[in-house]
PDB file of C-alpha atoms in Angstrom:
ATOM      1  CA  MET E   1     103.133 115.062  98.752  1.00  0.00           C
ATOM      2  CA  GLU E   2     103.080 118.844  98.491  1.00  0.00           C
ATOM      3  CA  VAL E   3     102.667 121.177  95.539  1.00  0.00           C
ATOM      4  CA  ARG E   4     103.833 124.789  95.471  1.00  0.00           C
ATOM      5  CA  VAL E   5     101.699 127.124  93.411  1.00  0.00           C
ATOM      6  CA  ASN E   6     102.303 130.701  92.383  1.00  0.00           C
ATOM      7  CA  ALA E   7      98.795 132.109  92.494  1.00  0.00           C
ATOM      8  CA  ARG E   8      99.615 134.992  90.147  1.00  0.00           C
ATOM      9  CA  LYS E   9     100.938 132.570  87.505  1.00  0.00           C
ATOM     10  CA  ARG E  10     104.139 134.488  86.814  1.00  0.00           C
ATOM     11  CA  GLN E  11     106.406 133.135  84.114  1.00  0.00           C
ATOM     12  CA  VAL E  12     109.465 133.454  86.360  1.00  0.00           C
ATOM     13  CA  VAL E  13     109.362 133.551  90.146  1.00  0.00           C
ATOM     14  CA  ASP E  14     112.242 135.182  91.996  1.00  0.00           C
ATOM     15  CA  ASP E  15     112.512 134.360  95.711  1.00  0.00           C
ATOM     16  CA  ASP E  16     113.060 138.056  96.406  1.00  0.00           C
ATOM     17  CA  ASP E  17     109.625 138.802  94.929  1.00  0.00           C
ATOM     18  CA  ILE E  18     107.790 136.371  97.197  1.00  0.00           C
ATOM     19  CA  ASP E  19     106.396 138.134 100.234  1.00  0.00           C
ATOM     20  CA  LEU E  20     103.832 135.681 101.553  1.00  0.00           C
ATOM     21  CA  VAL E  21     103.580 131.904 101.668  1.00  0.00           C
ATOM     22  CA  TYR E  22     100.369 130.105 102.667  1.00  0.00           C
ATOM     23  CA  ARG E  23     100.400 126.392 103.447  1.00  0.00           C
ATOM     24  CA  PHE E  24      97.345 124.144 103.550  1.00  0.00           C
ATOM     25  CA  LYS E  25      96.729 120.531 104.512  1.00  0.00           C
ATOM     26  CA  VAL E  26      93.580 119.526 102.619  1.00  0.00           C
ATOM     27  CA  LEU E  27      91.656 116.487 103.887  1.00  0.00           C
ATOM     28  CA  LEU E  28      89.709 114.898 101.035  1.00  0.00           C
ATOM     29  CA  PRO E  29      86.311 113.135 101.127  1.00  0.00           C
ATOM     30  CA  ASN E  30      87.825 109.722 100.289  1.00  0.00           C
ATOM     31  CA  GLY E  31      90.143 109.667 103.322  1.00  0.00           C
ATOM     32  CA  THR E  32      93.326 110.959 101.678  1.00  0.00           C
ATOM     33  CA  SER E  33      95.192 114.217 102.264  1.00  0.00           C
ATOM     34  CA  ILE E  34      97.421 116.503 100.230  1.00  0.00           C
ATOM     35  CA  GLY E  35      99.639 119.479 101.002  1.00  0.00           C
ATOM     36  CA  LEU E  36      99.295 122.718  99.069  1.00  0.00           C
ATOM     37  CA  THR E  37     101.572 125.771  99.203  1.00  0.00           C
ATOM     38  CA  VAL E  38     100.467 129.061  97.623  1.00  0.00           C
ATOM     39  CA  ARG E  39     103.138 131.715  97.186  1.00  0.00           C
ATOM     40  CA  ASP E  40     102.593 135.460  96.843  1.00  0.00           C
ATOM     41  CA  PRO E  41      98.865 135.210  96.028  1.00  0.00           C
ATOM     42  CA  ASN E  42      96.294 137.822  95.164  1.00  0.00           C
ATOM     43  CA  PRO E  43      94.045 138.776  98.108  1.00  0.00           C
ATOM     44  CA  GLU E  44      91.607 136.014  97.202  1.00  0.00           C
ATOM     45  CA  ILE E  45      91.077 133.088  94.864  1.00  0.00           C
ATOM     46  CA  SER E  46      87.775 131.630  93.728  1.00  0.00           C
ATOM     47  CA  PHE E  47      86.804 128.401  95.443  1.00  0.00           C
ATOM     48  CA  GLU E  48      86.519 126.764  92.022  1.00  0.00           C
ATOM     49  CA  ASP E  49      90.138 127.647  91.215  1.00  0.00           C
ATOM     50  CA  PHE E  50      91.246 126.423  94.637  1.00  0.00           C
ATOM     51  CA  ILE E  51      89.520 123.077  94.033  1.00  0.00           C
ATOM     52  CA  SER E  52      91.300 122.892  90.676  1.00  0.00           C
ATOM     53  CA  LEU E  53      94.673 123.247  92.419  1.00  0.00           C
ATOM     54  CA  VAL E  54      93.725 120.564  94.930  1.00  0.00           C
ATOM     55  CA  LYS E  55      92.563 118.266  92.126  1.00  0.00           C
ATOM     56  CA  ASP E  56      95.843 118.635  90.201  1.00  0.00           C
ATOM     57  CA  GLU E  57      97.882 117.814  93.293  1.00  0.00           C
ATOM     58  CA  TYR E  58      95.637 114.874  94.134  1.00  0.00           C
ATOM     59  CA  PHE E  59      96.303 113.188  90.795  1.00  0.00           C
ATOM     60  CA  LEU E  60     100.047 113.782  91.138  1.00  0.00           C
ATOM     61  CA  ALA E  61      99.968 112.133  94.555  1.00  0.00           C
ATOM     62  CA  ARG E  62      97.938 109.162  93.262  1.00  0.00           C
ATOM     63  CA  LYS E  63     100.719 108.398  90.793  1.00  0.00           C
ATOM     64  CA  GLN E  64     103.278 108.317  93.600  1.00  0.00           C
ATOM     65  CA  TYR E  65     101.369 106.473  96.338  1.00  0.00           C
ATOM     66  CA  GLU E  66      99.766 103.133  95.502  1.00  0.00           C
ATOM     67  CA  SER E  67      97.635 103.257  98.652  1.00  0.00           C
ATOM     68  CA  MET E  68      95.875 106.355  97.310  1.00  0.00           C
ATOM     69  CA  ARG E  69      94.922 104.475  94.153  1.00  0.00           C
ATOM     70  CA  GLN E  70      93.113 101.935  96.316  1.00  0.00           C
ATOM     71  CA  LYS E  71      90.831 104.588  97.791  1.00  0.00           C
ATOM     72  CA  ARG E  72      87.473 105.386  96.245  1.00  0.00           C
ATOM     73  CA  HIS E  73      87.502 108.079  93.582  1.00  0.00           C
ATOM     74  CA  VAL E  74      86.672 111.680  94.373  1.00  0.00           C
ATOM     75  CA  ASN E  75      83.775 112.923  92.256  1.00  0.00           C
ATOM     76  CA  TRP E  76      85.623 115.941  90.849  1.00  0.00           C
ATOM     77  CA  LYS E  77      83.182 116.505  87.979  1.00  0.00           C
ATOM     78  CA  GLY E  78      79.845 116.009  89.691  1.00  0.00           C
ATOM     79  CA  GLY E  79      80.807 116.721  93.284  1.00  0.00           C
ATOM     80  CA  ARG E  80      79.377 119.653  95.204  1.00  0.00           C
ATOM     81  CA  PHE E  81      82.236 120.728  97.433  1.00  0.00           C
ATOM     82  CA  TYR E  82      82.697 123.065 100.330  1.00  0.00           C
ATOM     83  CA  ALA E  83      85.615 123.441 102.739  1.00  0.00           C
ATOM     84  CA  GLU E  84      85.512 123.650 106.518  1.00  0.00           C
ATOM     85  CA  ASP E  85      88.294 125.052 108.681  1.00  0.00           C
ATOM     86  CA  VAL E  86      89.200 123.850 112.170  1.00  0.00           C
ATOM     87  CA  ASN E  87      86.800 126.375 113.731  1.00  0.00           C
ATOM     88  CA  GLY E  88      83.851 124.975 111.809  1.00  0.00           C
ATOM     89  CA  ILE E  89      83.647 127.912 109.377  1.00  0.00           C
ATOM     90  CA  LYS E  90      82.398 126.759 105.963  1.00  0.00           C
ATOM     91  CA  ILE E  91      83.947 128.117 102.765  1.00  0.00           C
ATOM     92  CA  ARG E  92      81.970 127.892  99.517  1.00  0.00           C
ATOM     93  CA  ASN E  93      82.728 130.873  97.271  1.00  0.00           C
ATOM     94  CA  THR E  94      86.222 132.305  97.741  1.00  0.00           C
ATOM     95  CA  ILE E  95      89.427 131.634  99.643  1.00  0.00           C
ATOM     96  CA  LYS E  96      90.349 134.945 101.281  1.00  0.00           C
ATOM     97  CA  PHE E  97      93.996 134.801 102.304  1.00  0.00           C
ATOM     98  CA  GLU E  98      93.561 137.532 104.901  1.00  0.00           C
ATOM     99  CA  ASN E  99      91.751 134.889 106.969  1.00  0.00           C
ATOM    100  CA  PHE E 100      94.884 132.708 107.136  1.00  0.00           C
ATOM    101  CA  LYS E 101      98.213 133.464 108.760  1.00  0.00           C
ATOM    102  CA  PRO E 102     101.122 133.250 106.308  1.00  0.00           C
ATOM    103  CA  HIS E 103     103.943 130.748 106.866  1.00  0.00           C
ATOM    104  CA  LYS E 104     101.644 128.526 108.957  1.00  0.00           C
ATOM    105  CA  CYS E 105      99.953 125.273 108.001  1.00  0.00           C
ATOM    106  CA  HIS E 106      96.147 125.471 107.891  1.00  0.00           C
ATOM    107  CA  ILE E 107      93.940 122.376 107.856  1.00  0.00           C
ATOM    108  CA  LEU E 108      90.901 122.424 105.571  1.00  0.00           C
ATOM    109  CA  LEU E 109      88.373 119.589 105.514  1.00  0.00           C
ATOM    110  CA  LEU E 110      86.861 119.177 102.045  1.00  0.00           C
ATOM    111  CA  HIS E 111      83.262 117.954 102.043  1.00  0.00           C
ATOM    112  CA  ASP E 112      81.340 116.549  99.101  1.00  0.00           C
ATOM    113  CA  VAL E 113      77.627 117.203  99.648  1.00  0.00           C
ATOM    114  CA  LEU E 114      76.788 114.198  97.481  1.00  0.00           C
ATOM    115  CA  GLY E 115      79.561 111.822  98.548  1.00  0.00           C
ATOM    116  CA  GLY E 116      80.102 112.636 102.217  1.00  0.00           C
ATOM    117  CA  SER E 117      83.436 112.856 104.042  1.00  0.00           C
ATOM    118  CA  ALA E 118      85.825 110.630 106.013  1.00  0.00           C
ATOM    119  CA  ASP E 119      86.951 110.550 109.660  1.00  0.00           C
ATOM    120  CA  THR E 120      90.520 109.283 109.167  1.00  0.00           C
ATOM    121  CA  PHE E 121      92.917 110.573 106.520  1.00  0.00           C
ATOM    122  CA  GLU E 122      95.890 108.782 105.021  1.00  0.00           C
ATOM    123  CA  ASN E 123      99.361 110.338 105.405  1.00  0.00           C
ATOM    124  CA  MET E 124      97.988 113.307 107.336  1.00  0.00           C
ATOM    125  CA  TRP E 125     101.013 113.643 109.645  1.00  0.00           C
ATOM    126  CA  ASP E 126     104.719 113.616 108.744  1.00  0.00           C
ATOM    127  CA  LEU E 127     106.742 111.909 111.498  1.00  0.00           C
ATOM    128  CA  THR E 128     110.057 111.775 109.623  1.00  0.00           C
ATOM    129  CA  PRO E 129     112.825 111.936 112.258  1.00  0.00           C
ATOM    130  CA  ASP E 130     116.269 113.447 111.977  1.00  0.00           C
ATOM    131  CA  THR E 131     118.621 110.750 110.668  1.00  0.00           C
ATOM    132  CA  ASP E 132     121.008 111.057 113.630  1.00  0.00           C
ATOM    133  CA  LEU E 133     118.233 110.186 116.069  1.00  0.00           C
ATOM    134  CA  LEU E 134     117.945 106.675 114.658  1.00  0.00           C
ATOM    135  CA  LYS E 135     121.456 105.991 115.966  1.00  0.00           C
ATOM    136  CA  GLU E 136     120.344 106.817 119.517  1.00  0.00           C
ATOM    137  CA  LEU E 137     117.457 104.360 119.889  1.00  0.00           C
ATOM    138  CA  PRO E 138     117.391 102.911 123.417  1.00  0.00           C
ATOM    139  CA  GLU E 139     118.621  99.347 123.895  1.00  0.00           C
ATOM    140  CA  GLU E 140     117.635  98.854 127.550  1.00  0.00           C
ATOM    141  CA  TYR E 141     113.948  99.618 127.110  1.00  0.00           C
ATOM    142  CA  THR E 142     111.564  97.226 128.908  1.00  0.00           C
ATOM    143  CA  PHE E 143     107.779  96.916 129.104  1.00  0.00           C
ATOM    144  CA  GLU E 144     107.779  98.646 132.488  1.00  0.00           C
ATOM    145  CA  THR E 145     110.125 101.415 131.334  1.00  0.00           C
ATOM    146  CA  ALA E 146     108.027 102.135 128.252  1.00  0.00           C
ATOM    147  CA  LEU E 147     104.832 102.334 130.310  1.00  0.00           C
ATOM    148  CA  ALA E 148     106.610 104.600 132.807  1.00  0.00           C
ATOM    149  CA  ASP E 149     107.702 106.857 129.938  1.00  0.00           C
ATOM    150  CA  LEU E 150     104.090 107.291 128.782  1.00  0.00           C
ATOM    151  CA  ILE E 151     102.975 108.108 132.323  1.00  0.00           C
ATOM    152  CA  ASP E 152     105.926 110.484 132.605  1.00  0.00           C
ATOM    153  CA  ASN E 153     104.680 112.290 129.485  1.00  0.00           C
ATOM    154  CA  SER E 154     101.318 112.732 131.184  1.00  0.00           C
ATOM    155  CA  LEU E 155     102.954 113.997 134.378  1.00  0.00           C
ATOM    156  CA  GLN E 156     104.844 116.548 132.325  1.00  0.00           C
ATOM    157  CA  ALA E 157     101.591 117.625 130.676  1.00  0.00           C
ATOM    158  CA  VAL E 158      99.452 118.078 133.798  1.00  0.00           C
ATOM    159  CA  TRP E 159     102.328 119.788 135.629  1.00  0.00           C
ATOM    160  CA  SER E 160     101.911 122.764 133.294  1.00  0.00           C
ATOM    161  CA  ASN E 161      98.179 123.145 134.008  1.00  0.00           C
ATOM    162  CA  SER E 162      96.963 126.266 135.766  1.00  0.00           C
ATOM    163  CA  LYS E 163      95.733 125.937 139.347  1.00  0.00           C
ATOM    164  CA  ASN E 164      92.098 126.048 138.197  1.00  0.00           C
ATOM    165  CA  ASP E 165      92.514 123.188 135.718  1.00  0.00           C
ATOM    166  CA  ARG E 166      92.037 119.588 136.749  1.00  0.00           C
ATOM    167  CA  ARG E 167      95.200 117.483 137.008  1.00  0.00           C
ATOM    168  CA  LEU E 168      94.185 113.926 136.215  1.00  0.00           C
ATOM    169  CA  ILE E 169      96.113 110.922 134.900  1.00  0.00           C
ATOM    170  CA  SER E 170      94.205 107.702 134.287  1.00  0.00           C
ATOM    171  CA  VAL E 171      95.847 104.395 133.293  1.00  0.00           C
ATOM    172  CA  ASN E 172      93.783 101.347 132.297  1.00  0.00           C
ATOM    173  CA  ILE E 173      95.249  97.953 131.370  1.00  0.00           C
ATOM    174  CA  ILE E 174      92.659  95.461 130.141  1.00  0.00           C
ATOM    175  CA  ASP E 175      93.694  92.268 128.320  1.00  0.00           C
ATOM    176  CA  ASP E 176      95.748  93.394 125.301  1.00  0.00           C
ATOM    177  CA  ARG E 177      94.906  97.094 125.557  1.00  0.00           C
ATOM    178  CA  ILE E 178      96.472  99.958 127.484  1.00  0.00           C
ATOM    179  CA  SER E 179      94.958 103.426 127.765  1.00  0.00           C
ATOM    180  CA  VAL E 180      96.739 106.461 129.252  1.00  0.00           C
ATOM    181  CA  PHE E 181      94.596 109.591 129.652  1.00  0.00           C
ATOM    182  CA  ASP E 182      95.666 112.975 131.016  1.00  0.00           C
ATOM    183  CA  THR E 183      94.073 116.407 131.326  1.00  0.00           C
ATOM    184  CA  GLY E 184      97.151 118.358 130.253  1.00  0.00           C
ATOM    185  CA  PRO E 185      97.152 121.241 127.721  1.00  0.00           C
ATOM    186  CA  GLY E 186      96.677 118.821 124.825  1.00  0.00           C
ATOM    187  CA  MET E 187      97.616 119.141 121.154  1.00  0.00           C
ATOM    188  CA  ASP E 188      95.927 120.148 117.903  1.00  0.00           C
ATOM    189  CA  GLY E 189      96.821 120.815 114.268  1.00  0.00           C
ATOM    190  CA  SER E 190      98.575 124.160 114.713  1.00  0.00           C
ATOM    191  CA  ASP E 191     102.313 124.518 114.182  1.00  0.00           C
ATOM    192  CA  GLU E 192     102.816 125.478 117.824  1.00  0.00           C
ATOM    193  CA  ASN E 193     100.795 122.657 119.409  1.00  0.00           C
ATOM    194  CA  SER E 194     100.863 120.081 116.623  1.00  0.00           C
ATOM    195  CA  ILE E 195     100.086 116.483 117.520  1.00  0.00           C
ATOM    196  CA  VAL E 196     103.021 115.649 115.227  1.00  0.00           C
ATOM    197  CA  LYS E 197     105.328 116.618 118.111  1.00  0.00           C
ATOM    198  CA  TRP E 198     103.959 113.646 120.057  1.00  0.00           C
ATOM    199  CA  GLY E 199     104.738 111.199 117.271  1.00  0.00           C
ATOM    200  CA  LYS E 200     107.989 112.612 115.907  1.00  0.00           C
ATOM    201  CA  MET E 201     111.208 111.387 117.480  1.00  0.00           C
ATOM    202  CA  GLY E 202     113.327 114.233 118.791  1.00  0.00           C
ATOM    203  CA  ALA E 203     110.484 116.761 118.871  1.00  0.00           C
ATOM    204  CA  SER E 204     110.351 116.658 122.671  1.00  0.00           C
ATOM    205  CA  LEU E 205     111.526 119.874 124.291  1.00  0.00           C
ATOM    206  CA  HIS E 206     113.162 117.821 127.054  1.00  0.00           C
ATOM    207  CA  ARG E 207     115.582 115.661 125.052  1.00  0.00           C
ATOM    208  CA  PHE E 208     118.522 117.694 126.337  1.00  0.00           C
ATOM    209  CA  SER E 209     117.714 116.536 129.888  1.00  0.00           C
ATOM    210  CA  LYS E 210     117.498 112.819 129.151  1.00  0.00           C
ATOM    211  CA  GLY E 211     120.639 112.017 131.124  1.00  0.00           C
ATOM    212  CA  GLN E 212     119.048 113.381 134.294  1.00  0.00           C
ATOM    213  CA  ALA E 213     115.636 111.767 133.906  1.00  0.00           C
ATOM    214  CA  ILE E 214     114.412 108.287 134.881  1.00  0.00           C
ATOM    215  CA  GLY E 215     117.406 106.089 135.521  1.00  0.00           C
ATOM    216  CA  GLY E 216     119.292 108.941 137.176  1.00  0.00           C
ATOM    217  CA  LYS E 217     118.962 110.136 140.739  1.00  0.00           C
ATOM    218  CA  PRO E 218     115.577 110.941 142.299  1.00  0.00           C
ATOM    219  CA  PRO E 219     113.444 112.980 142.164  1.00  0.00           C
ATOM    220  CA  TYR E 220     112.788 111.937 138.587  1.00  0.00           C
ATOM    221  CA  LEU E 221     109.784 114.002 137.639  1.00  0.00           C
ATOM    222  CA  ARG E 222     110.801 117.613 138.070  1.00  0.00           C
ATOM    223  CA  PRO E 223     112.237 119.392 136.212  1.00  0.00           C
ATOM    224  CA  PHE E 224     113.458 116.516 134.013  1.00  0.00           C
ATOM    225  CA  PHE E 225     110.987 114.396 132.076  1.00  0.00           C
ATOM    226  CA  GLY E 226     111.332 111.376 129.804  1.00  0.00           C
ATOM    227  CA  MET E 227     114.021 108.735 130.005  1.00  0.00           C
ATOM    228  CA  PHE E 228     115.246 109.202 126.460  1.00  0.00           C
ATOM    229  CA  GLY E 229     113.429 112.283 125.227  1.00  0.00           C
ATOM    230  CA  TYR E 230     111.641 110.241 122.534  1.00  0.00           C
ATOM    231  CA  GLY E 231     108.522 109.861 124.674  1.00  0.00           C
ATOM    232  CA  GLY E 232     105.357 108.702 122.955  1.00  0.00           C
ATOM    233  CA  PRO E 233     106.429 107.029 119.697  1.00  0.00           C
ATOM    234  CA  ILE E 234     109.245 104.848 121.050  1.00  0.00           C
ATOM    235  CA  ALA E 235     107.295 103.876 124.174  1.00  0.00           C
ATOM    236  CA  SER E 236     104.137 103.085 122.208  1.00  0.00           C
ATOM    237  CA  MET E 237     105.866 101.032 119.524  1.00  0.00           C
ATOM    238  CA  HIS E 238     107.791  99.104 122.184  1.00  0.00           C
ATOM    239  CA  LEU E 239     104.535  98.200 123.919  1.00  0.00           C
ATOM    240  CA  GLY E 240     102.468  97.416 120.858  1.00  0.00           C
ATOM    241  CA  ARG E 241     102.015  97.482 117.122  1.00  0.00           C
ATOM    242  CA  HIS E 242      99.247 100.054 116.949  1.00  0.00           C
ATOM    243  CA  ALA E 243      98.562 103.250 118.894  1.00  0.00           C
ATOM    244  CA  LEU E 244      95.720 105.747 118.561  1.00  0.00           C
ATOM    245  CA  VAL E 245      96.465 109.171 120.042  1.00  0.00           C
ATOM    246  CA  SER E 246      93.572 111.604 120.534  1.00  0.00           C
ATOM    247  CA  SER E 247      94.138 115.126 121.805  1.00  0.00           C
ATOM    248  CA  LYS E 248      92.394 118.472 122.197  1.00  0.00           C
ATOM    249  CA  THR E 249      93.470 121.927 123.354  1.00  0.00           C
ATOM    250  CA  LYS E 250      91.259 124.498 125.047  1.00  0.00           C
ATOM    251  CA  GLY E 251      91.204 126.571 121.884  1.00  0.00           C
ATOM    252  CA  SER E 252      90.292 123.776 119.460  1.00  0.00           C
ATOM    253  CA  ARG E 253      86.736 122.658 118.750  1.00  0.00           C
ATOM    254  CA  LYS E 254      87.829 119.282 117.424  1.00  0.00           C
ATOM    255  CA  VAL E 255      89.795 116.353 118.795  1.00  0.00           C
ATOM    256  CA  TYR E 256      92.844 115.611 116.633  1.00  0.00           C
ATOM    257  CA  THR E 257      93.890 111.994 116.123  1.00  0.00           C
ATOM    258  CA  LEU E 258      97.123 110.309 115.081  1.00  0.00           C
ATOM    259  CA  HIS E 259      97.312 106.617 114.122  1.00  0.00           C
ATOM    260  CA  LEU E 260     100.732 105.109 114.780  1.00  0.00           C
ATOM    261  CA  LYS E 261     101.251 101.698 113.152  1.00  0.00           C
ATOM    262  CA  ARG E 262     104.597  99.953 113.312  1.00  0.00           C
ATOM    263  CA  GLU E 263     104.197  98.068 110.029  1.00  0.00           C
ATOM    264  CA  ALA E 264     103.168 101.206 108.156  1.00  0.00           C
ATOM    265  CA  LEU E 265     106.154 103.156 109.447  1.00  0.00           C
ATOM    266  CA  LEU E 266     108.581 100.380 108.572  1.00  0.00           C
ATOM    267  CA  SER E 267     107.145  99.891 105.087  1.00  0.00           C
ATOM    268  CA  GLY E 268     107.206 103.635 104.483  1.00  0.00           C
ATOM    269  CA  SER E 269     110.787 104.085 105.616  1.00  0.00           C
ATOM    270  CA  GLY E 270     113.641 103.747 103.186  1.00  0.00           C
ATOM    271  CA  SER E 271     116.720 105.571 102.080  1.00  0.00           C
ATOM    272  CA  GLU E 272     114.838 108.864 102.277  1.00  0.00           C
ATOM    273  CA  LEU E 273     113.378 108.025 105.713  1.00  0.00           C
ATOM    274  CA  THR E 274     109.918 109.374 105.006  1.00  0.00           C
ATOM    275  CA  TRP E 275     107.521 108.343 107.743  1.00  0.00           C
ATOM    276  CA  ARG E 276     103.917 109.408 107.308  1.00  0.00           C
ATOM    277  CA  THR E 277     100.915 108.251 109.265  1.00  0.00           C
ATOM    278  CA  ASP E 278      97.146 108.610 109.210  1.00  0.00           C
ATOM    279  CA  GLY E 279      95.217 111.145 111.231  1.00  0.00           C
ATOM    280  CA  GLY E 280      91.872 112.846 111.555  1.00  0.00           C
ATOM    281  CA  MET E 281      89.542 115.150 113.449  1.00  0.00           C
ATOM    282  CA  ARG E 282      86.386 114.356 115.412  1.00  0.00           C
ATOM    283  CA  ASP E 283      84.058 115.798 118.033  1.00  0.00           C
ATOM    284  CA  PRO E 284      84.957 115.172 121.697  1.00  0.00           C
ATOM    285  CA  LEU E 285      83.163 112.304 123.434  1.00  0.00           C
ATOM    286  CA  GLU E 286      80.911 112.951 126.419  1.00  0.00           C
ATOM    287  CA  GLU E 287      83.265 110.919 128.621  1.00  0.00           C
ATOM    288  CA  GLU E 288      86.226 113.057 127.552  1.00  0.00           C
ATOM    289  CA  ILE E 289      84.324 116.275 128.243  1.00  0.00           C
ATOM    290  CA  GLY E 290      83.329 114.979 131.668  1.00  0.00           C
ATOM    291  CA  GLU E 291      86.903 114.071 132.625  1.00  0.00           C
ATOM    292  CA  SER E 292      88.340 117.387 131.434  1.00  0.00           C
ATOM    293  CA  ARG E 293      85.841 120.196 131.939  1.00  0.00           C
ATOM    294  CA  HIS E 294      88.485 122.841 131.237  1.00  0.00           C
ATOM    295  CA  GLY E 295      88.586 121.513 127.671  1.00  0.00           C
ATOM    296  CA  SER E 296      91.996 119.916 127.044  1.00  0.00           C
ATOM    297  CA  PHE E 297      93.314 116.350 127.219  1.00  0.00           C
ATOM    298  CA  THR E 298      95.437 113.661 125.558  1.00  0.00           C
ATOM    299  CA  LYS E 299      94.560 109.965 125.308  1.00  0.00           C
ATOM    300  CA  ASP E 300      96.928 107.235 124.125  1.00  0.00           C
ATOM    301  CA  GLU E 301      95.260 103.889 123.337  1.00  0.00           C
ATOM    302  CA  LEU E 302      97.596 100.951 122.668  1.00  0.00           C
ATOM    303  CA  HIS E 303      97.168  97.430 121.349  1.00  0.00           C
ATOM    304  CA  ILE E 304     100.053  95.642 123.059  1.00  0.00           C
ATOM    305  CA  SER E 305     102.050  92.978 121.236  1.00  0.00           C
ATOM    306  CA  VAL E 306     102.004  90.271 123.901  1.00  0.00           C
ATOM    307  CA  THR E 307      99.537  89.670 126.701  1.00  0.00           C
ATOM    308  CA  ARG E 308     101.339  90.348 129.971  1.00  0.00           C
ATOM    309  CA  THR E 309     100.470  90.169 133.622  1.00  0.00           C
ATOM    310  CA  VAL E 310     101.049  93.530 135.294  1.00  0.00           C
TER     311      VAL E 310
END
C-alpha cells in the first residue's frame, strides 16, 4: 500500500503546482514494508516527522492486510529509530531531499536500536502483470523447457558482460533443489535495474522476439533469448512452488532478494490482479564474491515440485 503526502500541507493541491515527487519504499523492523510518496516538499523534513508519516501509513496498511497484523508490533513510542539507505548511509536527524533523485523509488531500511531489524520484508516487490499477458501463458511448457529458459536467461546476462568480466553459468540439481548461478550484470532495487523485472511477467526486453527464440531455427541464443519472453517467473513456477532469487550489481553494496511463492501469488491475485511478494537485502556471501570478483551476479534457487531424474 502506498500513501501520497504533500509535505507542505497545502489545503488544495493542484497538479500544475507539483514540481517534484519523491518515492520511498520503507522496510520496517518487523519485516513489513510500506510505500511513501512525498510531493513538492520543502528542502528537508525532520526525521521525527518522516517517522510520523511512515507510522500513519503503516497503520493504514495493517487494516488492509491481515498478514501484517500477524507480525510483531513496531515500538513506535519507545523505539529509537534510524534509517539506512542502500549505500549504508545512516540517517538520524533530517531527510534532505537533495540527496534523493525525484521520480525514482528509494529504498530505506528502518532500524530500531532497541528492537533490531529483519532480513526479509513482506510485500516488498510488486509483480502485478499486465492483464493481457495472462492470456498468453504457454501451454507446451515442460520441465526441460523451463530449465532451458532459466539457463537462457543466464546466457543473455553473461553475454552482455565486458571482456574483463568473468562469464560463468553454474547449474546444480540436487534432490529436490535446483540452483542456477550466473555472473551477469545482476539486479538491484533501482528503477533501471530492479529485481522486479526478473519476477514480473512481460518485463523482459526480449518478449518481442519470442517467436524466433527456442523452438525456432538455430542458432537459438543470439540475438534472440527466451522461449516466451516471460523468463524467470513462469519457468520457476513451472519447476517448483518456491524460488529465491538473489542478485547484485557492481554498483550495489547489498544483495537484493526476491521470494517467489506460487501459493502466495495465487492467494493474492483476484479481480484486481495484485501480485506482491516478499524481498530483502543482505551482504554478499564469500562464495558469491569468489565466483564473481567483478561484483555482479544472479542466483535462482528452486524447490522443485516433484523429484525427477535428470
